[in-house]
Coordinates of C-alpha atoms in Angstrom, one line a residue:
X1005 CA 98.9 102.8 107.3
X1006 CA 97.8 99.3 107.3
X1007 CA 98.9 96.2 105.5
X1008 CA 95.2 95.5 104.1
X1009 CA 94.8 99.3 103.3
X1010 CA 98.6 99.7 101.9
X1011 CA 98.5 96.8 99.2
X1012 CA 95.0 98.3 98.4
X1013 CA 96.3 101.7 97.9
X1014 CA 99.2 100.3 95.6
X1015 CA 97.0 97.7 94.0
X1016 CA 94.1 100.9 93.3
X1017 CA 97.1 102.4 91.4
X1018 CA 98.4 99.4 89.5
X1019 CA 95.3 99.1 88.0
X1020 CA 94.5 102.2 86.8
X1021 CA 98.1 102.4 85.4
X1022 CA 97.7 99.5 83.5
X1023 CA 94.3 100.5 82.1
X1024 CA 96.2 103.8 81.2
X1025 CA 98.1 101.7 79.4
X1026 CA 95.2 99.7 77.8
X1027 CA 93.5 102.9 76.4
X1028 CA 97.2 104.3 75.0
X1029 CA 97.3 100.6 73.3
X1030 CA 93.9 101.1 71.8
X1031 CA 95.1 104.8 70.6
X1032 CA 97.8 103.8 68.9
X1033 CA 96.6 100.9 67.5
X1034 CA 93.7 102.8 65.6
X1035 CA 96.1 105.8 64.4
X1036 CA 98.6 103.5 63.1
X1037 CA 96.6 100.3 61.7
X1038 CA 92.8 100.3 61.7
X1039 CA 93.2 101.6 57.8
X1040 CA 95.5 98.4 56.9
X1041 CA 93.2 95.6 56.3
X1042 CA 95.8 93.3 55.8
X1043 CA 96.8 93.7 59.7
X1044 CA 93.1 93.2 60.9
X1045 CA 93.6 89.3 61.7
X1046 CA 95.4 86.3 63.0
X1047 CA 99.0 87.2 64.6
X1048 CA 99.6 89.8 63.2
X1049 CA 97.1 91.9 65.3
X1050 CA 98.1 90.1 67.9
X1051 CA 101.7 91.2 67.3
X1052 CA 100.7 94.7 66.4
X1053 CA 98.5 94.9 69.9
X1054 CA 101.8 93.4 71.9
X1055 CA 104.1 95.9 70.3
X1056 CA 101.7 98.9 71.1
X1057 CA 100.9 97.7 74.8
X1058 CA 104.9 97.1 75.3
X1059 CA 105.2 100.7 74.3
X1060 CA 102.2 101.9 76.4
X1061 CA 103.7 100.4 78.9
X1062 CA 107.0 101.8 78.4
X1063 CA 105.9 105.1 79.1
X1064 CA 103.5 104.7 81.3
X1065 CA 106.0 102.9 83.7
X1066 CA 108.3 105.7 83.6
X1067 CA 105.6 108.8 84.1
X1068 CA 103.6 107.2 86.8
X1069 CA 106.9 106.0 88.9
X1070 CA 108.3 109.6 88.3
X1071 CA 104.8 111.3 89.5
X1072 CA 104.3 109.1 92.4
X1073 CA 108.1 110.4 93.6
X1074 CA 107.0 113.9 92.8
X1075 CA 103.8 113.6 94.9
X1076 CA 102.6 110.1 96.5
X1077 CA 105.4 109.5 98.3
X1078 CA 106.1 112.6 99.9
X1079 CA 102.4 112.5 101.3
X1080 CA 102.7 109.2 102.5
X1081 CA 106.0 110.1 104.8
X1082 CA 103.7 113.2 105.3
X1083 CA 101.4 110.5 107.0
X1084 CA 103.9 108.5 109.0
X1085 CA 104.7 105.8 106.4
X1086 CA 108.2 105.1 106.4
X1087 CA 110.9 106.1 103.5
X1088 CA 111.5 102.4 103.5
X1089 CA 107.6 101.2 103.4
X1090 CA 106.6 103.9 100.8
X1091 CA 109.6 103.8 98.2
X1092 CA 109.2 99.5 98.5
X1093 CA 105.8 99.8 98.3
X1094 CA 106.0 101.7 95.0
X1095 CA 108.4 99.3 93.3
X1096 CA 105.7 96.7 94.5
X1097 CA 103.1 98.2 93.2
X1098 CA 104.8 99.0 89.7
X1099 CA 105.9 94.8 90.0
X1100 CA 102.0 94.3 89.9
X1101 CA 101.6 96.8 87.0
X1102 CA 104.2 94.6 85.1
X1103 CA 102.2 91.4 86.4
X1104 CA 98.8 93.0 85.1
X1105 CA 100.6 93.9 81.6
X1106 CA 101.4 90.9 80.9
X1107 CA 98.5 88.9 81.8
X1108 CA 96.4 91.6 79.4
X1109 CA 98.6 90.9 76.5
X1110 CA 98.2 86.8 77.3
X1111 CA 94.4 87.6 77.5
X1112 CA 94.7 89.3 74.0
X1113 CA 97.0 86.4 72.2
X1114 CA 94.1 84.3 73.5
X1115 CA 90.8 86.3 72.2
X1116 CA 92.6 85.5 68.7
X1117 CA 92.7 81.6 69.7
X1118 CA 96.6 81.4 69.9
X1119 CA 97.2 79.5 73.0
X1120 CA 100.7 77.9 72.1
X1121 CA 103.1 78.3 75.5
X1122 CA 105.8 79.8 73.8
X1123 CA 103.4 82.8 72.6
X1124 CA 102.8 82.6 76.4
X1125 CA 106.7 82.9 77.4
X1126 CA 107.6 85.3 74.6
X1127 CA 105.0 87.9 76.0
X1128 CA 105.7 87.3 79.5
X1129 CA 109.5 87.9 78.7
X1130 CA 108.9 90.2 76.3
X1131 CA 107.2 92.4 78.8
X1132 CA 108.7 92.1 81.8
X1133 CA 111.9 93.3 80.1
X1134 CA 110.7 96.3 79.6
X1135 CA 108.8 97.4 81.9
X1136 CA 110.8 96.8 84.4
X1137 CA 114.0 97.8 82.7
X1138 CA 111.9 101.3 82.1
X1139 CA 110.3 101.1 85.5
X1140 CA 114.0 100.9 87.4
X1141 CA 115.3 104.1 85.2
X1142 CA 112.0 105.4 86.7
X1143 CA 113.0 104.7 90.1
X1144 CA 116.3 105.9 90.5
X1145 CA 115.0 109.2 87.9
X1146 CA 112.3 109.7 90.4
X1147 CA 114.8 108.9 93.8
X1148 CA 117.6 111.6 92.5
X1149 CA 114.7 114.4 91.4
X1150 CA 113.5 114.0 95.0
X1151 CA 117.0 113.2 96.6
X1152 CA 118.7 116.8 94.9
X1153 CA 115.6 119.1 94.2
X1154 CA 115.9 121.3 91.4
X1155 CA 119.7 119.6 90.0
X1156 CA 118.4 116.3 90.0
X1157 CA 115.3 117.7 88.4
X1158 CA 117.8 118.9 85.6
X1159 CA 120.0 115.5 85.1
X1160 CA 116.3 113.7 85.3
X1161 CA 115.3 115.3 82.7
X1162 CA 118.5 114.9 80.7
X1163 CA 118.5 111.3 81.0
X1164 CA 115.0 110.9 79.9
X1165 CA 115.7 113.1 77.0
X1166 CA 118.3 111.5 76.0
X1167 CA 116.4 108.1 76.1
X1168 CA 113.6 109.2 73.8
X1169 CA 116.0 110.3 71.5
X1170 CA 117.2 106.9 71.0
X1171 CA 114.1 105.5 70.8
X1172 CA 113.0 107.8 68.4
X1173 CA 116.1 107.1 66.3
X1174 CA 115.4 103.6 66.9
X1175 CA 111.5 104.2 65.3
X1176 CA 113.1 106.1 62.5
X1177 CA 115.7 103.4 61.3
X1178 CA 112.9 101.1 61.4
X1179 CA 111.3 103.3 58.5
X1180 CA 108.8 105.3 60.9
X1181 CA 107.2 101.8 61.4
X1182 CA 106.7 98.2 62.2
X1183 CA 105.4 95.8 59.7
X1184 CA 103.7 92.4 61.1
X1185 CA 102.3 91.5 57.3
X1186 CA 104.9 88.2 57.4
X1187 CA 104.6 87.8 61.5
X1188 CA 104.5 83.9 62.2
X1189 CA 104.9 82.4 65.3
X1190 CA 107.8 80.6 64.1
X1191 CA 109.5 84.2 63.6
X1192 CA 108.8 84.9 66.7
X1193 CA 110.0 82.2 68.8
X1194 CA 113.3 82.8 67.0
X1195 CA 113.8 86.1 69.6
X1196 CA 113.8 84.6 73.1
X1197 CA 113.6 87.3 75.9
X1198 CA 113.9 85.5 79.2
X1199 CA 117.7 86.0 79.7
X1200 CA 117.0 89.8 79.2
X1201 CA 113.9 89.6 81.7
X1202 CA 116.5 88.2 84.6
X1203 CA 118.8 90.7 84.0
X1204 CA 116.2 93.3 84.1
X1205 CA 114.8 91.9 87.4
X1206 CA 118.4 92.2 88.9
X1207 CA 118.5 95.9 87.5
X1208 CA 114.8 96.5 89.0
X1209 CA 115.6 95.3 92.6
X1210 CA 119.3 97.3 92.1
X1211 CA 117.5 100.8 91.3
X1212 CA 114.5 100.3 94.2
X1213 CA 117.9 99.7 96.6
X1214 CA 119.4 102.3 95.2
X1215 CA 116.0 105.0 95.1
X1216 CA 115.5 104.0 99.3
X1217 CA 118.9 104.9 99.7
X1218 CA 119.1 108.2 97.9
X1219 CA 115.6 108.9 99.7
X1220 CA 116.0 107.5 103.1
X1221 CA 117.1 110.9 104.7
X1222 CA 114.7 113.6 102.6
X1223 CA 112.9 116.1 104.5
X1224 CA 109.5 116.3 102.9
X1225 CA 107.7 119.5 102.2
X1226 CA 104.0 118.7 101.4

């Protein structure tokens, strides 16, 4: 496969996961605040849409990176691309998923006329935590399914069990929801993101090393 036609291929995907991620926003969004009036201006809309999109995002990171180990990239190696070329290019790919996220919730922040950079740097921080936090569990989830068949299938889906769990625990000790009535952009400049969005690249780049490893001598079945 080409070079022109590969980042195509990826970048194809990248966008359509971030516009799944877009419509999930938008769903959420209108189940959980289009009847609160008091949410339908200023920041905290803005806050509501970043919180939504972060969690869109979440999951859509770690479904799509899980379903492309499950099926994209055991046709590519079906078609001569290399373990190394297809398990990279995936973590490439999801990196331009977590570029388009956060360029969407900038674009958002900005439709309300909030243009302040540290709005800018919360989001970008805010988002590239976790998504690639959630997007390097997918990889090495996605690597060990494909590296030990059925058993990795099992502790795959143990682990993400396990994780939504927690974040449902998490959802429930908030009181089932998330209130951005007193949101000010003082408040939230007060939670800075950026040493959490290093550690998470670190992580990202560990788990792709980690998913070519585990995949690097798989026999693929298509």
């Amino acid at each position: 496969m080409k070079l022109g036609r590969y980042v195509k291929y990826w970048g194809r995907n990248a966008v359509v996961w971030t516009g799944i991620s877009f419509a999930c926003m938008l769903g959420f969004w209108l189940l959980n605040e289009l009847g609160n009036a008091q949410y339908i201006q200023g920041i905290g809309l803005g806050a509501s849409f970043l919180v939504y999109l972060a969690i869109a995002g979440l999951f859509v990171s770690m479904i799509s990176i899980l379903s492309a180990f499950q099926t994209e990239i055991p046709l590519l190696i079906s078609m001569n691309v290399t373990r190394k070329a297809a398990v990279w290019g995936l973590a490439a790919g999801h990196a331009a998923t977590v570029l388009l996220h956060i360029l969407l919730g900038i674009l958002i922040w900005c439709i309300f006329g909030i243009w302040e950079m540290e709005i800018i740097i919360f989001i970008s921080s805010l988002l590239a935590s976790v998504l690639l936090g959630f997007g390097g569990f997918g990889m090495l989830f996605g690597a060990i399914a494909l590296r030990w068949g059925k058993i990795g299938s099992i502790i795959m889906a143990v682990a993400i069990l396990v994780m939504t769990i927690s974040i449902a625990v998490f959802i429930a000790m908030q009181g089932g929801s998330i209130s951005f009535q007193h949101i000010s952009i003082e408040a939230m400049m007060e939670y800075n993101f950026w040493p959490l969005a290093l550690i998470m690249v670190v992580f990202y780049l560990f788990t792709g090393a980690a998913a070519f490893m585990l995949t690097r001598k798989i026999e693929v079945r298509v």
